[in-house]
XYZ file of C-alpha atoms in Angstrom:
475
model
C -15.855 -14.326 -24.069
C -13.085 -16.879 -24.371
C -11.555 -16.927 -20.772
C -9.150 -20.016 -22.075
C -6.793 -17.256 -23.341
C -6.221 -15.787 -19.728
C -2.727 -16.166 -18.667
C -2.576 -16.939 -14.948
C 1.232 -16.376 -14.590
C 3.471 -17.049 -11.603
C 1.421 -15.523 -9.005
C -1.661 -16.658 -6.789
C -4.670 -15.865 -9.011
C -8.037 -15.248 -7.121
C -10.111 -16.865 -9.867
C -7.902 -19.440 -11.556
C -5.462 -22.116 -10.301
C -2.031 -22.333 -11.686
C -3.430 -25.201 -13.933
C -6.122 -22.653 -15.324
C -8.986 -24.418 -13.654
C -11.660 -21.998 -12.318
C -11.785 -21.678 -8.379
C -15.321 -23.032 -6.995
C -16.462 -19.641 -5.767
C -16.066 -17.920 -9.034
C -17.862 -20.737 -11.101
C -21.205 -18.953 -11.417
C -19.429 -15.762 -12.585
C -17.470 -17.565 -15.119
C -20.700 -18.899 -16.587
C -21.847 -15.257 -17.031
C -18.537 -14.181 -18.332
C -18.451 -16.899 -21.016
C -21.840 -15.972 -22.311
C -20.817 -12.185 -22.498
C -19.090 -10.881 -25.510
C -16.126 -8.794 -25.290
C -17.793 -5.932 -26.898
C -20.577 -6.258 -24.253
C -17.903 -6.204 -21.387
C -16.359 -3.245 -22.907
C -19.860 -1.322 -22.804
C -20.332 -2.466 -19.285
C -16.888 -0.796 -18.405
C -17.782 2.223 -20.248
C -20.894 2.636 -18.414
C -19.162 1.986 -14.946
C -16.762 4.950 -16.083
C -19.517 7.324 -16.819
C -21.465 6.284 -13.820
C -18.441 7.128 -11.528
C -18.243 10.795 -13.072
C -22.016 11.049 -12.729
C -22.065 10.141 -9.088
C -18.904 12.567 -8.438
C -16.646 9.621 -7.240
C -13.662 11.628 -7.631
C -10.299 12.291 -5.656
C -7.603 14.902 -5.754
C -3.979 14.101 -6.156
C -1.622 16.569 -4.875
C 1.376 17.636 -7.015
C -0.305 16.584 -10.161
C -0.087 18.795 -13.060
C -2.806 16.919 -15.378
C -5.628 18.307 -13.125
C -7.135 18.079 -9.810
C -9.922 15.611 -9.955
C -9.832 12.113 -11.100
C -11.868 9.268 -10.883
C -10.723 6.136 -9.122
C -11.041 3.578 -12.149
C -13.544 0.755 -11.233
C -12.632 -2.498 -12.988
C -15.882 -4.281 -14.137
C -14.521 -7.705 -12.910
C -15.310 -8.276 -9.266
C -13.155 -9.955 -6.611
C -15.034 -12.744 -4.880
C -14.103 -14.054 -1.397
C -15.702 -17.342 -0.225
C -17.208 -17.535 3.180
C -14.676 -19.853 4.880
C -11.924 -17.268 3.885
C -13.961 -14.421 5.189
C -14.500 -16.009 8.486
C -10.762 -16.306 9.369
C -10.100 -12.598 8.060
C -12.741 -11.461 10.301
C -11.500 -13.086 13.274
C -7.920 -12.048 12.638
C -8.964 -8.251 12.122
C -10.995 -8.101 15.384
C -8.263 -9.783 17.166
C -5.738 -7.096 15.731
C -7.837 -4.157 16.457
C -8.876 -5.247 20.004
C -5.069 -5.565 20.621
C -4.071 -2.069 19.096
C -6.827 -0.448 21.089
C -5.382 -1.821 24.200
C -1.903 -0.867 23.077
C -2.866 2.822 22.506
C -4.651 3.066 26.021
C -1.517 1.573 27.482
C 1.210 3.883 25.904
C -0.775 6.938 26.979
C -1.392 5.660 30.413
C 0.218 2.762 32.423
C 2.851 2.120 29.591
C 2.996 -1.645 30.728
C 4.214 -2.514 27.437
C 7.107 -0.269 27.535
C 8.073 -0.985 30.878
C 7.974 -4.826 30.250
C 10.186 -4.047 26.994
C 7.516 -5.745 24.686
C 8.359 -2.869 22.185
C 11.171 -0.160 22.563
C 10.285 2.896 24.482
C 12.147 5.305 22.452
C 10.361 3.878 19.092
C 6.950 4.790 20.733
C 7.691 7.857 22.865
C 9.946 9.308 20.177
C 7.427 8.881 17.172
C 6.231 12.181 15.811
C 2.672 10.762 16.060
C 2.856 10.219 19.937
C 0.937 13.061 21.156
C 2.065 14.151 24.658
C -1.140 16.117 25.301
C -2.968 12.805 25.267
C -0.996 11.257 27.971
C -3.476 10.231 30.907
C -6.528 10.529 28.718
C -9.123 7.861 28.228
C -11.554 8.418 25.359
C -15.156 7.821 25.750
C -16.138 4.226 26.386
C -12.205 3.311 26.143
C -12.388 3.305 22.502
C -9.664 4.969 20.559
C -9.625 3.384 16.902
C -13.308 3.665 15.922
C -12.838 3.124 12.235
C -10.114 1.154 10.898
C -9.100 0.200 7.290
C -6.486 -2.615 7.227
C -4.492 -3.411 4.338
C -3.979 -6.963 3.505
C -2.416 -9.030 0.634
C -2.244 -12.499 -0.514
C 1.062 -14.199 -1.313
C 2.081 -17.085 -3.520
C 1.365 -19.357 -0.531
C -2.228 -18.421 -0.737
C -2.136 -16.880 2.724
C -3.208 -13.323 3.696
C -0.845 -11.179 5.370
C -1.372 -7.600 7.203
C 0.581 -5.054 5.337
C -0.252 -2.084 7.309
C -2.823 -0.567 9.711
C -4.661 2.675 9.057
C -6.283 3.823 12.460
C -6.025 7.531 11.867
C -8.171 8.631 9.174
C -8.604 5.557 6.898
C -10.255 6.606 3.340
C -11.799 4.677 0.517
C -15.054 3.296 2.014
C -17.295 5.455 -0.020
C -15.685 4.142 -2.916
C -16.667 0.579 -1.783
C -20.302 1.706 -1.247
C -20.605 3.308 -4.655
C -18.862 0.699 -6.419
C -21.164 -1.955 -5.310
C -24.258 0.128 -6.573
C -22.438 0.483 -10.041
C -21.440 -3.391 -10.380
C -25.026 -4.484 -9.274
C -26.152 -2.919 -12.361
C -23.781 -4.626 -14.488
C -24.666 -8.210 -12.916
C -28.205 -7.611 -11.622
C -29.043 -11.542 -11.154
C -25.912 -12.688 -9.885
C -26.106 -10.988 -6.472
C -28.860 -13.121 -5.202
C -27.706 -16.246 -7.156
C -24.377 -16.158 -5.456
C -25.460 -14.724 -2.083
C -23.186 -11.745 -1.770
C -23.412 -10.237 1.642
C -24.483 -6.524 1.658
C -22.441 -3.243 2.441
C -25.175 -0.846 1.809
C -25.884 -0.610 5.567
C -22.381 0.882 6.385
C -23.564 4.491 7.155
C -26.206 3.318 9.504
C -23.668 1.256 11.222
C -21.258 4.150 11.210
C -23.773 6.478 12.643
C -24.626 3.832 15.465
C -21.323 3.625 16.483
C -20.567 7.520 16.399
C -23.694 7.868 18.597
C -22.733 5.077 20.952
C -19.492 7.044 22.019
C -21.386 9.981 23.234
C -22.883 10.322 26.762
C -25.936 11.780 25.301
C -29.413 9.940 24.306
C -29.748 11.822 21.162
C -26.287 13.294 20.138
C -25.717 15.592 17.366
C -22.956 14.285 14.986
C -20.872 15.842 12.350
C -18.233 14.975 10.029
C -15.113 17.288 10.177
C -13.467 17.869 6.964
C -10.345 19.908 5.914
C -12.337 21.244 2.866
C -13.061 20.954 -0.902
C -9.442 20.814 -1.819
C -8.790 17.552 0.195
C -8.083 14.313 -1.733
C -11.020 12.602 0.026
C -13.622 15.199 0.086
C -16.062 13.417 -1.985
C -16.002 10.683 0.758
C -16.556 13.276 3.626
C -19.514 14.703 1.801
C -20.882 11.383 0.822
C -20.708 9.794 4.366
C -22.247 12.873 5.854
C -25.185 12.770 3.320
C -25.758 9.083 3.857
C -25.675 9.339 7.628
C -28.086 12.475 7.530
C -25.426 14.552 9.588
C -23.788 17.943 9.120
C -20.791 18.289 7.114
C -18.422 20.934 8.693
C -15.088 22.522 8.584
C -13.154 24.290 11.064
C -14.405 27.874 10.217
C -18.115 26.332 10.907
C -17.378 25.719 14.420
C -16.698 27.522 17.563
C -15.615 26.757 21.146
C -17.426 28.192 24.195
C -17.196 27.145 27.750
C -15.266 24.155 26.791
C -17.952 22.989 24.454
C -18.029 22.942 20.663
C -20.897 24.579 18.644
C -21.847 24.766 14.791
C -22.850 28.291 13.523
C -26.135 27.650 11.773
C -28.738 30.290 10.493
C -30.732 29.688 13.786
C -27.756 30.372 16.084
C -25.236 28.208 17.789
C -26.046 24.608 18.238
C -23.918 22.170 20.343
C -22.262 19.341 18.530
C -21.652 16.076 20.575
C -19.751 13.837 18.308
C -17.273 14.495 15.438
C -16.090 12.043 12.866
C -12.864 13.792 11.964
C -11.318 13.446 8.769
C -8.293 15.687 9.719
C -4.912 14.508 11.111
C -4.420 14.615 14.751
C -2.020 17.348 14.811
C -4.223 19.745 12.822
C -7.204 19.411 14.985
C -6.448 22.036 17.313
C -3.703 24.930 16.586
C -3.703 25.783 20.507
C -2.485 22.112 21.477
C -0.900 20.705 18.368
C 0.396 22.504 15.345
C 0.009 26.131 15.898
C -0.059 26.927 11.973
C -3.015 24.654 11.541
C -5.856 26.648 9.728
C -7.988 23.373 9.310
C -9.005 22.834 12.843
C -10.608 24.293 15.911
C -9.007 26.447 18.541
C -9.966 24.872 21.841
C -11.470 21.664 20.693
C -8.837 19.570 22.748
C -10.058 21.129 25.828
C -13.470 20.519 25.111
C -12.759 16.913 24.216
C -10.666 16.594 27.731
C -13.670 18.045 29.590
C -15.785 15.217 28.062
C -18.028 17.688 26.076
C -17.219 16.010 22.747
C -16.468 12.574 21.481
C -13.977 12.514 18.475
C -13.611 9.439 16.101
C -10.974 8.410 15.795
C -9.404 9.505 18.951
C -6.483 11.972 18.895
C -3.404 10.050 19.434
C -4.227 7.006 17.478
C -1.706 7.783 14.779
C 1.170 6.305 16.623
C -0.236 2.957 15.965
C -0.113 3.654 12.200
C 3.766 3.837 12.313
C 5.142 1.368 10.256
C 7.942 0.628 12.610
C 5.376 0.036 15.435
C 3.639 -2.414 12.855
C 6.572 -4.681 13.227
C 5.778 -5.359 16.974
C 2.043 -5.894 16.529
C 2.211 -9.982 16.797
C 4.077 -9.385 20.038
C 1.592 -6.843 21.302
C -1.240 -9.575 20.509
C 0.312 -11.967 22.445
C 1.269 -9.586 25.211
C -2.158 -8.108 25.702
C -4.452 -11.119 24.774
C -2.278 -14.034 25.380
C -3.074 -15.351 21.913
C -1.034 -15.915 18.687
C -1.863 -13.886 15.856
C -4.602 -15.279 13.420
C -3.229 -13.152 10.513
C 0.499 -12.826 10.131
C 2.700 -9.761 9.407
C 4.679 -9.327 6.225
C 8.304 -10.091 7.713
C 9.846 -6.549 8.476
C 13.280 -5.300 8.736
C 13.904 -2.393 11.052
C 16.521 -0.170 9.772
C 16.911 1.231 13.353
C 18.354 -2.219 14.395
C 22.095 -2.545 13.215
C 21.682 -6.241 11.991
C 18.561 -5.251 10.129
C 19.984 -2.257 8.557
C 23.333 -4.067 7.516
C 21.067 -6.500 5.661
C 18.728 -3.970 3.948
C 21.727 -2.041 2.755
C 23.454 -5.097 1.192
C 20.233 -6.458 -0.191
C 18.225 -3.142 -1.032
C 17.689 -4.500 -4.896
C 15.333 -7.234 -3.559
C 13.385 -5.197 -0.932
C 10.682 -2.815 -0.481
C 11.850 0.142 1.567
C 9.162 2.526 3.341
C 9.263 5.694 5.281
C 7.718 4.735 8.546
C 5.366 7.818 8.633
C 4.465 8.064 4.840
C 1.261 6.940 3.369
C -0.481 6.781 -0.258
C 2.585 5.115 -1.568
C 4.823 7.954 -1.404
C 8.367 7.608 0.489
C 8.660 4.176 -0.793
C 11.258 2.292 -2.921
C 10.347 -0.982 -4.660
C 13.848 -2.293 -4.881
C 13.477 -4.802 -8.053
C 11.645 -1.931 -9.914
C 14.243 0.686 -9.063
C 17.189 2.053 -10.806
C 20.775 1.959 -9.367
C 20.389 5.716 -8.692
C 17.245 5.165 -6.585
C 18.994 2.377 -4.747
C 22.008 4.703 -3.796
C 19.567 7.310 -2.952
C 17.640 5.346 -0.400
C 20.935 3.769 0.894
C 21.828 7.311 1.919
C 18.548 8.029 3.183
C 18.705 5.151 5.452
C 22.160 5.819 6.769
C 21.168 9.252 7.348
C 18.064 8.718 9.364
C 17.715 4.794 10.097
C 14.922 4.937 12.508
C 12.775 6.529 9.849
C 12.789 3.443 7.579
C 11.737 -0.123 7.396
C 12.102 -2.860 4.676
C 10.049 -5.897 3.578
C 10.586 -8.770 1.142
C 8.943 -8.004 -2.369
C 5.722 -9.993 -1.861
C 4.178 -11.662 -5.142
C 0.606 -9.886 -4.805
C -2.129 -12.009 -5.701
C -3.916 -11.358 -9.169
C -7.602 -10.915 -10.300
C -8.824 -11.027 -13.960
C -8.911 -7.372 -14.953
C -10.514 -5.892 -18.234
C -7.940 -4.099 -20.166
C -7.622 -2.674 -23.640
C -5.826 -5.957 -24.595
C -8.704 -8.042 -23.181
C -8.829 -9.997 -19.787
C -5.480 -9.848 -18.127
C -4.128 -10.426 -14.578
C -3.535 -7.502 -12.428
C -2.070 -7.401 -8.952
C -4.543 -6.481 -5.969
C -4.507 -5.911 -2.224
C -7.366 -5.680 0.172
C -8.662 -3.040 2.523
C -11.694 -4.128 4.842
C -13.178 -1.673 7.101
C -13.593 -2.271 10.775
C -15.963 -0.411 13.207
C -15.460 -0.349 16.885
C -18.426 0.883 18.833
C -20.533 -1.322 21.194
C -18.508 -4.425 19.632
C -15.979 -4.850 16.957
C -17.649 -5.411 13.462
C -15.837 -6.068 10.151
C -17.822 -5.011 7.358
C -18.452 -8.009 4.930
C -16.967 -6.363 1.852
C -13.698 -4.409 1.204
C -11.909 -1.910 -1.147
C -10.112 -4.027 -3.427
C -7.179 -1.798 -4.907
C -5.874 -2.888 -8.214
C -2.412 -2.078 -9.940
C -3.663 -1.097 -13.468
C -0.327 -1.085 -15.036
C 0.772 -4.464 -16.146
C 3.287 -5.926 -13.712
C 2.886 -3.200 -11.180
C 2.629 -3.863 -7.532
C 1.676 -0.183 -6.593
C -2.133 -0.058 -5.976
C -2.416 3.241 -4.534
C -4.889 5.611 -6.322
C -2.339 8.383 -5.862
C -0.054 6.418 -7.867
C -2.432 5.120 -10.741
C -4.207 2.414 -9.152
C -7.889 1.518 -9.661
C -10.273 -0.650 -7.563
C -12.849 -3.665 -7.783
C -15.871 -4.552 -6.211
C -15.523 -7.198 -3.352
C -17.923 -9.846 -2.983
C -17.911 -11.627 0.253
C -20.492 -14.689 -0.044
C -22.817 -15.873 2.510
C -21.831 -19.652 1.822
């Protein structure tokens, strides 16, 4: 394949410099690419697509009339991250998760950060994700955010920025694991030659972490799923299978004497740890949302009694709030006495009059986000939107300013991607996964999400995005 035809464009490209020179950590991959014909690359891409279907690597898109199940398109060209870059990312993510865990513990207990006015009290206590039943609670081992998927982007300056924190039920890790298996088949010799760090032991590390947060020597662990119609059901079943634990839904469980039991063919069996893939408020209709049919009545009382551990802990959703996100650099400084290693994207809080005025006047140049939305919903990309959409969001902001933040439109970095027109640059973000058990560990890989449409900045799978295997190098 002739890679000289590849157009770098105006954005930072992960593989090539602005002058079209291949970056050092991609040199070995470039040699393979140049020896491979376009026809062969197309064949490898087709094989990857078929493997995804065979593995059941599907997700559901709600409100989609084209069918329920889709594959998350896996591009055959990997994203490669050199060791020196990863070391900095790893340190920054560990710092951030440690501070966020301290923040969540604080706001449900002493509330020092609120009293010291590090973050506005009404912003935290008024958040719909601040769960009053959790006030006064400390989860097992003092850990709230056991599994985190943090989204980062790289701007034109070559620096990584934190885009958002996902501390509630972060998804996508199964695609990271299965994508690696598929891409290894395409480039079997490159992994050892380049020294790509493995991710296959993630289920083992996840299980070890879940066992750690129990007070029993041999705890019974389960994955709590909303069921087969959930968008990430493939992931729930995949992780349960890989860990060798039970996949359960609310109807499989009962509470008795403030303990949680699974209904089995041999009778009731107590369950000690649940990796829940249900939003906080759906966990227990007796404590939270009374209309929930997904959770288990009485599970929160069992949790408070110390008879079951839940990951992530109920109440972590408040730290997912996009308005809280804006204060995380201050929280790192407050709790740790350190400057953030990884910076936030500059953020305008529409709840503040000065910021709101700026956003309303410059909405055409900004990305506007709903503070509690996810998956690319409730969002306006100003430069790509119509005048009608601008007007609509101006009215929404005026009506409920607390519910919106805005950020400058970043020039997301690009990675060469295989398209019908050949090799073209597509915008990407990066979602590494972090486990918090006996220590904080960043898995040496990530889900790289890619905007498959030319020029698009929306990488979310629910909005037509795809993925890439992410290679973190030993050296």
